[in-house]
Amino acid sequence: MLIIPSRGALLSVYYPQIFLILTSGSYLALSSVVALGANIICNKIPGLAPRQRALCQSRPDAIIVIGEGAQLGINECQHQFRHSRWNCSALGERTVFGQELRVGSREAAFTYAITAAGVAHAVTAACSRGNLSQCSCDRDKQGYQDREEEGWKWGGCSADVKYGVEFSRRFVDAREVKKNARRLMNLHNNEAGRKILEERTKLECKCHGVSGSCTTRTCWITLPQFREVGRTLKERYGEAVQVEPVRASRLRQPAFLRVKEARGYRKPADTDLVYLERSPNYCEEDAATGSAGTRGRLCNDTSTLADGCGAMCCGRGHDAHRYTRAWQCDCKFHWCCFVKCSTCSEKSQVFTCK
């Protein structure tokens, strides 16, 4: 899996003066990054595959956006699984992608898909904002469409999602170099995440004419909110397909994946998330499986779903913690000149897994 520090982690360590400029929202400092030497920066990033390092050296401005996209994916992963035993907490601790999940599980499938989609989303958005040097709005979206029926023309700035997807493919997929089944699984899930991002783009239009009429319409392509991509991938996670490799007869290397226990050689759909191994239960901490365990996790004492104490605590039981919160309330101004308040309080109770 791709390993790259976030923008803040990278620049604050090696070039703090650039970090201060970038965190204030300005991208003018990117020229300073280039001036300091792309080789120096890219050689400092741990875990890059040779093709990734070469792309980093040729496009140091893009490497920062890639880090932001990866972090976008991690944040969305943690949101979607916030009520589950596995909550993505092991991701992003030391690098923006965190540790690779060694088990080829449903959770690993979601992780690869959401991060590949996050990189594609961030790169596309950066192109539209003019923050990357070799891309901008989609230049293919020009001229009139459907003039014989509902005539409209391209206008505004259409998101060049094809560029973002291709950049994500070149960089993220370059990490997969081993000729094994896990490589095929990772590449499939990377592509599924990007495909879902493409499918969720929207056509937005604006009417032009006298007195509110719609004599002319201009339209453009917009990126979806990334939360929408996350929700769709969470649905795909629940419907994930277990697969197994089919090996080439001569080299005995995995050639493609087929749906396990299906008749013939049925391949999974392009937007299916696929996994090779069953998921662990994530009840106990286990670095090998990427499990942080559920001890100390908040749970819902009345829920029968995944966030309920019964499921979350794996039968170990839970503790109740009672709190009293106090604050000033019913404040009134008295002439002249002071404010008198009452003290309000509220008792609350939370539950944590043993």
Coordinates of C-alpha atoms in Angstrom, one line a residue:
M1 CA 0.0 0.0 0.0
L2 CA 1.1 3.6 -0.6
I3 CA 2.9 5.1 2.3
I4 CA 3.3 8.9 2.4
P5 CA 3.3 11.4 5.3
S6 CA 0.6 14.0 5.4
R7 CA 1.4 17.5 4.2
G8 CA 1.9 18.8 7.7
A9 CA 4.0 15.8 8.9
L10 CA 6.2 16.0 5.9
L11 CA 6.8 19.8 5.6
S12 CA 6.8 20.6 9.3
V13 CA 9.7 18.2 9.9
Y14 CA 11.9 18.9 7.0
Y15 CA 10.9 22.5 5.9
P16 CA 9.1 24.3 8.7
Q17 CA 9.1 27.6 6.9
I18 CA 7.1 26.1 4.0
F19 CA 4.8 24.3 6.4
L20 CA 3.8 27.6 8.0
I21 CA 2.9 29.1 4.6
L22 CA 1.0 26.1 3.4
T23 CA -1.1 25.7 6.6
S24 CA -2.2 29.3 6.2
G25 CA -3.9 28.2 2.9
S26 CA -1.4 29.5 0.4
Y27 CA 0.1 27.4 -2.4
L28 CA 2.6 30.0 -3.5
A29 CA 5.2 28.2 -1.4
L30 CA 5.1 25.2 -3.8
S31 CA 7.7 26.9 -5.9
S32 CA 9.9 27.0 -2.9
V33 CA 9.4 23.3 -2.5
V34 CA 10.6 22.8 -6.0
A35 CA 13.6 25.2 -5.5
L36 CA 14.7 23.3 -2.4
G37 CA 15.0 20.1 -4.5
A38 CA 12.4 17.5 -5.2
N39 CA 15.0 14.8 -4.8
I40 CA 15.7 15.8 -1.2
I41 CA 12.0 15.8 -0.3
C42 CA 11.1 12.6 -2.1
N43 CA 14.0 10.7 -0.6
K44 CA 12.8 11.6 2.9
I45 CA 9.4 9.9 2.4
P46 CA 9.6 6.4 3.7
G47 CA 8.1 3.4 1.8
L48 CA 7.7 4.8 -1.7
A49 CA 8.0 2.3 -4.5
P50 CA 10.5 3.3 -7.2
R51 CA 7.8 4.5 -9.6
Q52 CA 6.2 6.5 -6.9
R53 CA 9.5 8.1 -6.0
A54 CA 10.1 9.0 -9.6
L55 CA 6.6 10.6 -9.9
C56 CA 7.2 12.5 -6.6
Q57 CA 10.5 13.9 -8.0
S58 CA 8.8 15.1 -11.2
R59 CA 5.7 16.4 -9.5
P60 CA 6.5 17.6 -5.9
D61 CA 3.5 19.9 -5.9
A62 CA 1.2 16.8 -6.5
I63 CA 2.7 14.8 -3.7
I64 CA 1.3 17.3 -1.2
V65 CA -2.2 16.9 -2.7
I66 CA -1.9 13.1 -2.7
G67 CA -1.2 13.3 1.0
E68 CA -4.3 15.4 1.5
G69 CA -6.4 12.9 -0.5
A70 CA -5.1 10.0 1.5
Q71 CA -6.0 11.7 4.7
L72 CA -9.4 12.5 3.3
G73 CA -9.9 8.7 2.8
I74 CA -8.7 7.9 6.3
N75 CA -11.1 10.5 7.9
E76 CA -14.0 9.1 5.9
C77 CA -13.1 5.5 6.9
Q78 CA -13.1 6.5 10.5
H79 CA -16.4 8.2 10.2
Q80 CA -18.1 5.3 8.4
F81 CA -16.9 2.8 11.0
R82 CA -17.1 4.9 14.1
H83 CA -19.7 2.6 15.6
S84 CA -18.0 -0.7 14.6
R85 CA -15.5 -2.8 16.4
W86 CA -13.0 -2.0 13.7
N87 CA -13.0 1.8 13.4
C88 CA -10.0 2.5 11.2
S89 CA -8.1 3.8 14.3
A90 CA -4.9 2.0 13.3
L91 CA -4.8 3.9 10.1
G92 CA -2.7 7.1 9.8
E93 CA -0.8 6.8 13.1
R94 CA 2.7 7.1 11.6
T95 CA 2.0 7.8 8.0
V96 CA -1.1 9.1 6.1
F97 CA -1.9 5.5 5.1
G98 CA -0.9 3.9 8.3
Q99 CA 0.0 0.3 8.5
E100 CA -1.1 -2.1 5.8
L101 CA -3.8 -4.5 7.0
R102 CA -2.1 -7.8 6.5
V103 CA -5.3 -9.9 6.4
G104 CA -7.0 -9.6 3.0
S105 CA -10.3 -8.9 4.6
R106 CA -13.4 -6.8 3.9
E107 CA -11.8 -4.0 6.0
A108 CA -8.7 -4.0 3.9
A109 CA -10.9 -3.9 0.8
F110 CA -12.6 -0.8 2.1
T111 CA -9.4 0.8 3.1
Y112 CA -7.8 0.5 -0.4
A113 CA -11.0 1.7 -2.1
I114 CA -11.6 4.8 0.0
T115 CA -8.0 5.9 -0.1
A116 CA -7.7 5.5 -3.9
A117 CA -10.9 7.5 -4.2
G118 CA -9.7 10.1 -1.8
V119 CA -6.5 10.7 -3.8
A120 CA -8.5 11.0 -7.1
H121 CA -11.0 13.4 -5.4
A122 CA -8.2 15.6 -4.0
V123 CA -6.2 15.7 -7.2
T124 CA -9.4 16.6 -9.3
A125 CA -10.3 19.3 -6.8
A126 CA -6.8 20.8 -6.8
C127 CA -6.9 20.9 -10.6
S128 CA -10.2 22.8 -10.6
R129 CA -8.7 25.3 -8.1
G130 CA -5.6 25.8 -10.2
N131 CA -3.3 24.4 -7.6
L132 CA -1.6 21.9 -9.8
S133 CA 0.7 22.9 -12.7
Q134 CA -0.3 20.4 -15.4
C135 CA -4.1 20.3 -15.1
S136 CA -7.1 22.7 -14.7
C137 CA -10.8 22.4 -15.7
D138 CA -11.8 19.7 -18.1
R139 CA -11.0 21.1 -21.5
D140 CA -13.1 18.5 -23.3
K141 CA -16.3 20.0 -21.9
Q142 CA -16.8 22.6 -24.6
G143 CA -19.5 23.5 -27.1
Y144 CA -23.2 22.7 -27.3
Q145 CA -24.9 19.4 -26.4
D146 CA -28.3 18.0 -27.5
R147 CA -29.1 21.1 -29.6
E148 CA -32.0 19.4 -31.4
E149 CA -33.8 18.6 -28.1
E150 CA -33.0 20.4 -24.9
G151 CA -30.2 22.6 -26.0
W152 CA -27.5 23.5 -23.5
K153 CA -23.8 24.3 -23.6
W154 CA -20.8 23.6 -21.5
G155 CA -19.8 26.5 -19.2
G156 CA -18.1 27.1 -15.9
C157 CA -15.3 24.8 -14.7
S158 CA -16.0 21.1 -15.1
A159 CA -14.1 18.9 -12.8
D160 CA -11.5 16.9 -14.7
V161 CA -12.2 13.7 -12.8
K162 CA -10.6 11.6 -15.5
Y163 CA -7.3 13.3 -14.8
G164 CA -7.7 12.8 -11.1
V165 CA -8.5 9.1 -11.5
E166 CA -5.6 8.5 -13.9
F167 CA -3.2 10.3 -11.5
S168 CA -4.5 8.2 -8.6
R169 CA -4.0 5.0 -10.7
R170 CA -0.4 5.9 -11.7
F171 CA 0.6 6.7 -8.1
V172 CA -1.4 4.5 -5.8
D173 CA -1.3 1.4 -7.9
A174 CA 2.4 1.7 -8.4
R175 CA 2.9 0.3 -4.9
E176 CA 1.5 -3.1 -6.0
V177 CA 4.6 -4.9 -7.3
K178 CA 4.3 -8.4 -5.9
K179 CA 2.9 -11.0 -8.3
N180 CA 0.4 -12.6 -5.8
A181 CA -3.3 -12.7 -5.1
R182 CA -3.2 -9.8 -2.6
R183 CA -1.9 -7.6 -5.4
L184 CA -4.9 -8.5 -7.6
M185 CA -7.2 -7.8 -4.7
N186 CA -5.7 -4.4 -3.9
L187 CA -5.7 -3.3 -7.5
H188 CA -9.4 -4.3 -7.9
N189 CA -10.5 -2.4 -4.8
N190 CA -8.4 0.6 -5.8
E191 CA -10.2 0.7 -9.1
A192 CA -13.6 0.1 -7.5
G193 CA -13.1 3.2 -5.3
R194 CA -12.2 5.4 -8.3
K195 CA -15.1 4.0 -10.4
I196 CA -17.6 4.9 -7.7
L197 CA -16.2 8.4 -7.5
E198 CA -16.6 8.8 -11.3
E199 CA -20.2 7.4 -11.2
R200 CA -21.1 10.0 -8.5
T201 CA -20.1 13.1 -10.4
K202 CA -23.0 15.4 -11.2
L203 CA -24.1 17.6 -14.0
E204 CA -25.1 21.0 -12.7
C205 CA -26.8 23.7 -14.9
K206 CA -27.7 27.3 -14.7
C207 CA -30.4 29.0 -16.7
H208 CA -30.0 32.3 -18.6
G209 CA -32.7 34.5 -20.1
V210 CA -35.0 37.5 -19.7
S211 CA -37.3 37.6 -16.6
G212 CA -36.2 34.2 -15.3
S213 CA -36.7 32.3 -18.6
C214 CA -34.4 29.5 -19.5
T215 CA -33.5 30.6 -23.0
T216 CA -30.0 29.2 -22.6
R217 CA -28.5 26.7 -20.1
T218 CA -24.9 26.3 -19.3
C219 CA -23.8 23.1 -17.5
W220 CA -20.7 21.7 -15.9
I221 CA -19.5 18.6 -14.1
T222 CA -19.0 18.7 -10.3
L223 CA -17.4 16.3 -7.9
P224 CA -19.6 14.6 -5.4
Q225 CA -19.3 15.3 -1.7
F226 CA -16.8 12.8 -0.4
R227 CA -19.3 11.7 2.3
E228 CA -21.5 10.4 -0.5
V229 CA -18.6 8.3 -1.8
G230 CA -17.9 7.0 1.7
R231 CA -21.6 5.9 2.2
T232 CA -21.6 4.1 -1.2
L233 CA -18.4 2.3 -0.4
K234 CA -19.8 1.3 3.1
E235 CA -22.7 -0.3 1.3
R236 CA -20.3 -2.1 -1.0
Y237 CA -18.4 -3.2 2.1
G238 CA -21.6 -4.9 3.5
E239 CA -22.0 -6.7 0.1
A240 CA -18.3 -7.5 -0.4
V241 CA -17.5 -10.6 -2.5
Q242 CA -15.1 -13.3 -1.4
V243 CA -12.8 -14.2 -4.3
E244 CA -10.0 -16.6 -5.0
P245 CA -7.1 -16.4 -7.5
V246 CA -7.0 -18.3 -10.8
R247 CA -3.4 -19.1 -11.6
A248 CA -1.8 -19.1 -15.1
S249 CA -1.1 -22.7 -16.1
R250 CA 2.5 -22.1 -17.2
L251 CA 3.9 -19.6 -14.6
R252 CA 1.6 -20.6 -11.7
Q253 CA 1.2 -17.0 -10.9
P254 CA -2.3 -15.5 -10.1
A255 CA -3.8 -14.2 -13.3
F256 CA -7.2 -13.0 -12.2
L257 CA -9.7 -13.2 -9.4
R258 CA -13.0 -15.2 -9.6
V259 CA -15.9 -15.3 -7.2
K260 CA -15.3 -18.1 -4.7
E261 CA -17.6 -21.1 -4.8
A262 CA -19.3 -19.7 -8.0
R263 CA -19.8 -21.9 -11.0
G264 CA -17.2 -21.4 -13.8
Y265 CA -14.9 -18.5 -13.7
R266 CA -17.3 -15.6 -12.8
K267 CA -15.4 -12.5 -12.1
P268 CA -16.6 -9.8 -9.6
A269 CA -18.2 -6.7 -10.9
D270 CA -16.1 -3.6 -11.4
T271 CA -17.6 -1.8 -8.4
D272 CA -17.6 -4.8 -6.1
L273 CA -15.3 -4.7 -3.1
V274 CA -13.5 -8.0 -3.0
Y275 CA -11.7 -9.9 -0.2
L276 CA -9.6 -13.1 0.1
E277 CA -9.9 -13.9 3.8
R278 CA -12.6 -13.7 6.5
S279 CA -12.3 -10.8 8.9
P280 CA -11.1 -11.3 12.4
N281 CA -13.5 -10.3 15.2
Y282 CA -11.4 -7.3 16.2
C283 CA -12.3 -7.9 19.9
E284 CA -8.7 -7.9 21.1
E285 CA -5.7 -5.8 20.2
D286 CA -3.6 -7.5 17.5
A287 CA -1.1 -5.6 15.4
A288 CA -0.9 -8.4 12.9
T289 CA -4.6 -8.0 11.9
G290 CA -4.8 -4.2 12.4
S291 CA -7.1 -4.6 15.3
A292 CA -7.0 -2.0 18.1
G293 CA -9.4 -4.0 20.2
T294 CA -12.5 -2.7 21.9
R295 CA -11.4 -2.2 25.5
G296 CA -12.3 1.3 26.7
R297 CA -14.5 1.9 23.6
L298 CA -17.8 3.8 24.2
C299 CA -20.9 1.7 23.6
N300 CA -24.7 2.1 23.7
D301 CA -26.3 0.3 26.6
T302 CA -29.7 0.1 24.9
S303 CA -28.7 -0.7 21.3
T304 CA -28.9 -4.1 19.8
L305 CA -26.8 -3.0 16.8
A306 CA -23.0 -3.0 16.3
D307 CA -22.6 0.0 18.6
G308 CA -24.4 -1.8 21.4
C309 CA -22.4 -2.9 24.5
G310 CA -23.3 -6.5 23.9
A311 CA -21.7 -6.6 20.4
M312 CA -19.0 -3.9 20.9
C313 CA -17.6 -5.4 24.1
C314 CA -17.5 -9.0 22.8
G315 CA -19.1 -10.5 25.9
R316 CA -16.6 -9.0 28.4
G317 CA -19.2 -6.6 29.9
H318 CA -19.0 -2.9 30.3
D319 CA -18.6 -0.2 32.9
A320 CA -21.0 2.7 33.6
H321 CA -19.6 6.2 34.2
R322 CA -21.8 9.0 35.7
Y323 CA -21.0 12.6 35.2
T324 CA -22.6 15.9 36.3
R325 CA -22.3 18.9 34.1
A326 CA -22.9 22.3 35.5
W327 CA -23.2 25.7 33.8
Q328 CA -24.6 29.2 34.4
C329 CA -28.2 29.7 33.1
D330 CA -31.2 32.0 33.3
C331 CA -28.8 35.0 33.4
K332 CA -30.6 38.4 34.0
F333 CA -29.2 41.9 33.9
H334 CA -30.0 44.0 36.9
W335 CA -29.9 47.8 37.0
C336 CA -27.4 49.0 37.7
C337 CA -25.1 47.2 36.9
F338 CA -24.6 43.4 37.4
V339 CA -25.7 40.1 35.9
K340 CA -27.2 37.4 38.2
C341 CA -27.3 33.8 37.0
S342 CA -28.6 30.6 38.3
T343 CA -26.7 27.3 38.2
C344 CA -28.1 24.5 36.1
S345 CA -26.8 21.0 36.0
E346 CA -27.4 17.8 34.1
K347 CA -26.5 14.3 34.9
S348 CA -25.3 12.0 32.2
Q349 CA -24.1 8.4 31.9
V350 CA -21.7 6.8 29.5
F351 CA -20.7 3.2 29.0
T352 CA -17.3 1.8 28.1
C353 CA -16.2 -1.8 27.3
K354 CA -14.2 -3.7 29.9

